C-alpha cells in the first residue's frame, strides 16, 4: 500500500484535482490556490522518488528534497507576484472573476 | 516508528490530503478553500516526514502553511469578499468538462506510471518503509545543509535572486503611489486610468 | 567536505553576477526619488545598465570560443560556447532594451528603476538558464525569469489591458510550471535520481514510458515559454497589451533563452521518433496558426505576436531533427536563428517603440507615410520585416536557409514544404506595414514625437546588424556550429 | 562584288532619311529635289547596270555581309543580285517611280505632310528595290514586308480620317496573313534546301531532290513538298498581289493619295507577287498541281474583280478593281506556265495602270477631290489632255492593238488557250474561258469609266463649274511620258509570229525558246497564236462596242438591263462587292474580337484572377480569421486549450509508445 | 582581346555587378533636396556600369563556349556558398542589355519622377545590381540572393511611384513572384543535399556523372524551378500579375520590368531548369511548349481587347515571351539563339514602347486609348519613334524583332511543324493588335482638345530614345556580332542537352 507507485498515484491524483480547480473555478483566488495544489502534488512525487533513490542517486541522497525546497521558494515568490497581480486586478475591476479579463482577444 | 504505523499514518495523510484538496477546489468561498489548503499542506508535510524528509516537512509547514497561506488570507481579508459578493462560478457543463479533462489527465498519468518499468523495478525492492534504511542523519538539517551548499550552491544563490524579484515585483505591483499618470485627457481609448 | 569554488566557476557565474549587482545598483540609485521624477529620462539608469551589461558581456567572452569547461557547481551549470552564445543574445537584447527604456518609460510617466533592475535580473537568470545543466537550476532560472517578465508585462499597472495581459500570462505560466515540474519529477525518478543532464544522458531510463512522459511535459513547459501552439494563447494578448519594450524583451530574450535551454536539454535526453513526431506536429501547427492568424491583425504588436508564434514553429524544425537523431549538427541553426531573430525583432520593436512613444498606439495605420516623416525608422522597420519574411540580404534569410537546409538534408521535406508555404503567407502581413510606411500618405491627425536617442541607436545597430549578418553570415554560422558541437563535449 | 548595286536601293533610302528628318525645315523645293532626284539617279544606275548585264551577258552580284548567320546552321547573307528579271523590274520601278514622284510634286503641292509624303515614297522605293534585288528569299521578305509597311503608311497618309487608317491597317493585316504563309514557305525552303539563296531555289537538280519528298499534313494527307512550298508562297503572293481570298484590302487602299495608288497599288508593289513567281519559276514549274490552283485563283479573281468593277461609281475604285482583275490575269498566266507573259503584263500594266491612275488623279485634283463619277461627266472639254491620255490607257488595258495591253494580254490568253485546247487540260480550258470573258468585260467597264467621267453631259457640282481646268506642269509631263510608254510598251516583247523576238522574255530568261520544235510544229503553233489573237481581238472589240453603245446612243438598252431581274441582282451584288467584306467581318473579324473579349473576361478576369488568385487569398484570409476567432481572450478558455493540448500530446505519445512497444 | 586590359586582371564582372550598389550607397549620402545632383549622379553611375560592361565585351572571347571571366571566392564557407560569377553566351547579351538600358531609363526619370527622387534613384540602382548579379551568378544561392533582391526595389517602385491601384499591383507582383521563388529555394536546398554543392558548373557535372537524379526527383525539381521562372516570364496561366504591375508601375518601372526583369524567367529556364533537369525538361517539353503557344495566342487576343495602352503592351509581352519560352524548350542552336536574341529584342522594343508611353503620360496623364487619337499631326517626331518601336515589336524584317522571331519560328517549325504553324500565327496577331493600338492612339481625328497642345519630344527624350532605335536597326540588319557571341556556348549547350 505504501509503495512508490501508490505515492505516485496520489501525486497524480492531487495534481489532477489541482488541474480541475484551475480549469473549473472562476474565482482567481481559488485558481491560485489550485496552482499551489498542483505544485504540492509534484513535490510529493519528487520527494518519494528521492526517497526511493536515496542511497543510489547520482546527485546525492537529498537531491529530491533540495529540489522540493527550491520549489517551495518558487511557490512563495510566485504566490507573492500572483497575489499582487490579484490586487492590481481587484483595483481595476473590483472583481476577481477570471471571466472578466477578456478585453484582449482576436 | 513501526512500518505498520507508518502505513497507517501514510494512509491517513493521503486521505486527508485528497479530501481537503477536493474541498479546496469545490468550496465556493475562498476562505474555506484557503483553510482546507492549509490542511492539505499539512498533510503533505506529514507525508514528507514519513518519507524521511523531516527538515523538508518542517519547511513545508513553515513556508507554506506559515507564510504563503498567511499571505493568501491577508489578501482575502484585504479584498474582503462577502458571500453575496462572490462571483458566479461556471455552470455544471463547464465543470463537468473540466472534471473530464482532469480525469483524463489523471488516467493517462496513471497509465504511464503503471506501465513504467523503472517504477516497477523500484517497487520490487519493496514499499518505502521496507527500503534499505537510510542513515539517521538523512533528512536532518546538517546533512541537508551540507549537500545543499556543496552540490546546489548555485541554485541556492539563484533562489535569492528569485525571491528578490518576487519582492520587487510585488512591491511595484501592489504598492499604491501618488498618482503619476498623465492627465486623463491625453489618454486614448480609456484604457489607461488614473491610479486609485 | 569543504566548500571550494574554482576559478572557472567564478568566471562562469561572473556575467550573471554582474547583472544582478547592476540591477541592485540601479535600484539603489533610484531610491528616494519622488513621483514627478518618473517623467524624466533618467539617463544615468540607462548608463549604469549599459555599463553593467557591457561588463557582463566582456566577462562572458573572457573565455572566447573555448570549448566547454566541464560541469561546474557540481553539475548545475557549465560554461560552454553554446551557453555563452545564449547569454550573449540575452545580454545584447537587455542592453538595447535598457538603452531604449529611458525615453519610452519617461513618456508614460513610469520611469522607475524597477524596470531596469527587473530586466537585469531577468537577463542574469536567462544567462544562467542558457548555461544551466541540471533540472533544478533550469527550473529556478526559468521561474526567476518568468516572475520578472510577469511583472514587466504588467509594469503599467494603471493600464487595464496591461494588467489583464500580465495576469493571463501569470496564470497560464504558473499552470505550465506545474507541468514542467511534473515532467522534471518523472525524469528525476526514472533516471535513478539524476538531476544533471549528463547523468540523465548516462542513465538507463531513456526507454521508460514515464521518462518519455517526463520529457514531453518538460517540452510542454518550454513550449509555453516559447509560445508554441497549442500553448500559445497568452502570446497575442500579452504582446498587445504590455509595454512595447517589455514585449520586445519577451519576444527576444525569453524565447531565445528558453530555446537554448530546451535545445541543450533535448540534446542530452534525446527523445526518439515519438517525441520528434510530436514536436513536428507542434511545429506545423505553430507555423500555420501563427501565420494565418497574423494575416488580419491591425495591431502591430499583436501581429508580431503571431509572427513570433510562427517563428517558434520554424525554430522547432531543427529541434525535430535533433530529437529524431538525424543529426545534432542541425541544432546549429538554432543559435544562428536566434541571433538573427534578435537583431531583426529588436529593430522592429525599436520602431514600434518609437511610434508608440507618448501615444501608446501601434496600429498599422499609424505607420502611414512613415517613410516621409521618419525615413530612417521606415528603413529600419522595412529591413526588419524583410528579414522576418526571410528575403535575401538579411539575416532572416540565412537563418531560414539553415533551417530548411537541415530539414531537407535530414529528409523532412514535408516540414520544409510547410515552412515554405507558411512563409509565403507571412509575406502578405509583413508587407502590410511596408505598404503603410512607403505607399500611403501621412495622416495629418497623427504627429510623431521625436524618437528617443536610445531607440534610434537600437534601430540603427540592429538594422545594420541584420543586413550585415545577411551578407556576411559566415562567422556566425561557424560559431553556431562550434557551439552545438561543444555541448556534448 | 558590285557594290554599286547597293546604291540602287540606298539612294531612295537616303532620301527617306533626309526628308524624314529634315524635310520640315528645308522647304518644299529642296524636298522635291531630293525626293525626285535620288530615284532618278537610282534609275540611271539601274540603267547602267542593265547595260552592263546586256553587254557582259552575266548577272551582277553583290556579296554583301552576313545577316542572319549562324555558321554552319543558318546562313543568310545580305546580298543583292541583278539579273535580267531584276533589271527590268528595277527599271520599271525606278522609271515609273520617278515619273510618279515628279507627278506628285504637282499633285501634293500645298499638303501639310508634303515632306512626309515624299519620305514615305522614297522609303517605298527602297523596299521595292530591295524586294527585287534581294538575293535570297528572306532578304526579299524584308522588301516584301517593307513595301507593305509603306503601303500602310501611305494609305493612312491622311490619317485624320479614321477610314483611311482603317484601310491602311486592313492592308497591312491582310498582307500579314499572306506573309504568315510566305514565312512558312520560307521555313520549308530553308529546312529542305538548307539555304534561301535564289540560285539554290531555282536550281533544277536541287528542286528535283526536294520534289521527291512529301509532307503529311493533317486533313490533307500526304502532299508533295514542292507543291506545299509553292502553295504557301503563292498564298503570300495573294496577300501582296490582292488575289482571292485576300484581295479585299486593295480597293480600300485607294484611300491614299492617288499617286500612291498609281505607284504602289497598281504599278509596282502589287505585282511583286507575280515577280516572286517569276523569280522562282523553276520551283513553281515543279509543282503542276499548285500551278493549276494558281491559274484557277487568278482567273476567278479576274472575273470577280471585273464583275465588281461594273458596279463601282468611284473612279479610283473602278481602277482598283481593274488592277485586281489584271493581277488575276497575271496569275492565270503563271498558272498556265506563261511566266514570260505574266511578267510582260506586269511591265505593260505598270505603264497603263500608272497612266490611268495618274489620269484619274488629274481629274480628282481638278475636281477638288471629288471621286464620284456620278458627279462628273463631260470633262472632255475642260480636261482635253487628260482625256486623251486617259483614253490611251483605257484602250491599252482593253487590249486594242497596237497598244501595250494588247500584246501582253494576248500572250496570256494564248498561253491559256495553248494549255487548255492544245494541251487538252479541262481545267485550263475553263480558266481560259473565264479569262476570255473577262477580257471583254474589262473593255466594257473601262469604257464605262471613261464615258461617265469624260463624255456625255456634265453632272458637276455647280460650285465647281468653271473652276475645273487642266493641271499643268509636272502632272501633264508625267501623263505624257506614261501615255507614250503605254502606247509603245508592247513592242518590248513582240511575239515571234508577229515578227518580233520576244526580247523581254528572253532577256529575263522567262521565255522558253522554241528550239526543240520542228518547223511544222512551230508553224502550227503560230497558227494557233493567230487564232487566239483574233479571238481576243473579237472579245475585246465586242466589249468596247457594247460599251460605246450603252454609254453612247444605247442608253435604253443599258437602262433596260439594269431594271431587269438579273440586272438588278448583278447590280446590287456588284455595287456591294459581293458582300465579301461583310462576310469576312461576320465570320472572322467580329467572332474573333468577341471571343477575345469573352476570354479576357472569363479566363483572365474570372477564372485566373478571380477564382484562382483572389480565391486562394480569400480562403487564406478566412482561415486566418477563423484562427483569430479562436483567440477569445477568455482565460478559462485558454487554460482549457492548454490542458487539452497537454492531453492530446500525452495521448499521442502514449499511443506512439504502445505502438513502439507492440513492434 | 585587349591585352593591356587583360593584364590588369580586373574583376570586371564584380565591377559591373557592384557599381550600382556602391553607387546607391554613395547616393544615400547626398542631400535629398539636391535633385539635379542625384539625377546626374545616378546617370553617371549607370554609365560607368555600361562602361564596365563594354570592358567585359572587350575581354569576352567569342571563340569560347564555356564560362569566361570567372570570379570565385569563398563567401559563406560553412554553408557551402561561394561568390561565383561568370559570363557566357547565354548571359552576355542580357547583361549588356541591362547595362545598356539603365542609363536611358535613368535619363527618362528626370522629368517623370519628381517626388522622392533620392529613394527612386537608389531603388533603381539596387534593382540594377540585382538584375546584373542574377545574370552573372553561378552559385545557386548567390543567384537566389540577387533574384530575390530585385523584388524589393521593384516592389517599392511600383508601390510608391505607381498609379492609383499601385498597392494591389505591387502586392500581387510580390506575392506571385514569391510563390515560385520560395519553392525554387526549397528545390535548391534539395539539390544541395543531393549533390553537395551550390556551385552551378560543379552541380551540373555531378548530376551528369556521379549524382544522377531519378525521374521523380527530376520532375519535382524541374517543376519547382520552372514554376518560379514561369511566373517571372510570365507564362500562361501565371501571367495575371503582369498587366496589373505594368499598368500601375511608373514608366521606369515598366521599362525595367519589361526590358529586363521578365528575361530573368527565360534566362532561368535556360540556365537552370533545362540543363539541370534535362530529362524532365524533355518529358515536359510538350506541356511547356503548348503553354507557350497558348500564351502567344492568348496574350495576343487579350492585347486586342485592351483599352489601356500599358495593359495592351503588357499582354503583348506575354505573347512575345511565349516565343522565347518555346525556343528554350527546342534543343537546337537556332532556336535558342533566336530565343536569346528575342529576349534582347523584346527588351529593346517593349522597353522603348513603355518609355514612350511614359512620355505621353507625363503630358496627358492618361493611358486610356480612348483619350488619344490624332496625335500624329501634333507630335510627328514622337509618332516616328513610336512607329519604329511598334514595328520592331511587330517583327518587321530589317528591324531587330524579326531576327529572333525568324530563328525561333524556323527552328520550331523544322522540328515541330504544328507548333511552328501555331506560333507563327502570333506574327499576324501581333500586327493586328499593335496596329489597332497605333490607329487609336496616334491616328484618326483629334477628338480631345487637350491633344492639340501636346508637346513633341524634347532633346533629352530624343537622346534616350535614339540609342534604342540605333540598336533596333543594328540588331535587325547586322546581328552577326551578337550571334557570334552567343553561338559557341549554345553549341556546347545543345550538345550537352542531347547527350
XYZ file of C-alpha atoms in Angstrom, chain C residues 371-372 375 382 386 389-394 397-398 400-402 404-405 408-410 413 416-417 420-421 423-425 427-428 431-432 434-435 437-441 470-475 477-478 481, chain E residues 32 75-81 115-116 119 141 144-149 151-152 155-161 166-167 170-171 174-183 185-186 189-193 198:
98
model
C 8.818 56.860 -44.882
C 8.138 60.503 -45.497
C 12.656 57.701 -43.364
C 11.409 47.568 -43.556
C 12.027 41.738 -44.843
C 9.887 37.250 -44.112
C 13.127 35.530 -44.948
C 14.037 37.511 -48.023
C 17.687 37.543 -49.042
C 20.256 40.109 -47.992
C 19.007 39.847 -44.459
C 17.117 34.609 -44.949
C 20.297 32.886 -43.878
C 15.734 30.209 -42.774
C 18.232 28.809 -45.219
C 19.999 26.933 -42.457
C 15.448 24.441 -44.350
C 18.762 23.042 -45.375
C 15.892 18.911 -46.432
C 19.088 17.082 -45.778
C 17.525 15.093 -42.958
C 10.684 17.537 -46.817
C 10.269 22.196 -45.156
C 7.419 22.499 -47.602
C 7.891 27.462 -47.250
C 4.169 27.755 -47.776
C 6.492 31.806 -45.195
C 4.656 32.761 -48.308
C 1.570 33.569 -46.303
C 4.927 37.749 -46.743
C 1.481 39.217 -47.001
C 4.294 43.693 -46.311
C 1.309 45.482 -44.825
C 5.712 48.291 -45.568
C 2.747 49.326 -47.649
C 5.013 53.219 -44.472
C 6.027 53.657 -48.050
C 2.932 53.689 -50.209
C 0.465 55.669 -48.198
C 0.495 59.333 -47.421
C 22.602 38.628 -44.045
C 25.570 39.343 -46.235
C 28.449 38.029 -44.157
C 26.975 35.301 -42.037
C 29.984 33.018 -42.183
C 31.456 33.814 -38.799
C 27.400 30.186 -38.745
C 30.760 28.818 -37.733
C 28.215 25.114 -35.394
C 17.607 64.737 -50.772
C 31.793 33.528 -49.169
C 29.863 31.551 -46.613
C 32.137 28.616 -46.476
C 30.353 26.759 -43.768
C 27.158 26.692 -45.793
C 28.934 25.809 -48.992
C 28.019 29.101 -50.614
C 8.709 63.022 -55.771
C 11.239 61.259 -53.545
C 14.742 56.971 -52.985
C 22.273 30.707 -53.566
C 18.742 33.379 -55.421
C 20.143 36.298 -53.483
C 20.115 38.551 -56.484
C 16.912 37.093 -57.822
C 15.066 37.995 -54.698
C 16.976 41.191 -54.118
C 11.973 42.124 -55.722
C 12.172 44.739 -53.031
C 8.063 46.399 -55.220
C 8.842 49.821 -53.859
C 8.999 51.350 -57.300
C 5.567 50.062 -58.157
C 4.151 50.779 -54.759
C 5.495 54.266 -54.176
C 5.580 55.835 -57.569
C -0.445 50.547 -57.072
C -0.709 48.840 -53.732
C 2.707 45.757 -56.029
C 1.416 43.172 -53.630
C 5.438 40.439 -54.901
C 3.358 37.517 -53.739
C 3.119 35.963 -57.172
C 6.863 36.077 -57.527
C 7.439 34.814 -54.041
C 5.253 31.765 -54.645
C 7.586 30.495 -57.260
C 10.847 31.594 -55.806
C 10.228 30.012 -52.434
C 9.527 26.653 -53.989
C 14.516 27.819 -52.916
C 13.420 24.509 -51.483
C 18.324 23.124 -50.999
C 17.302 19.689 -52.125
C 19.823 19.853 -54.910
C 22.468 20.823 -52.450
C 21.604 17.894 -50.309
C 25.642 25.130 -54.665
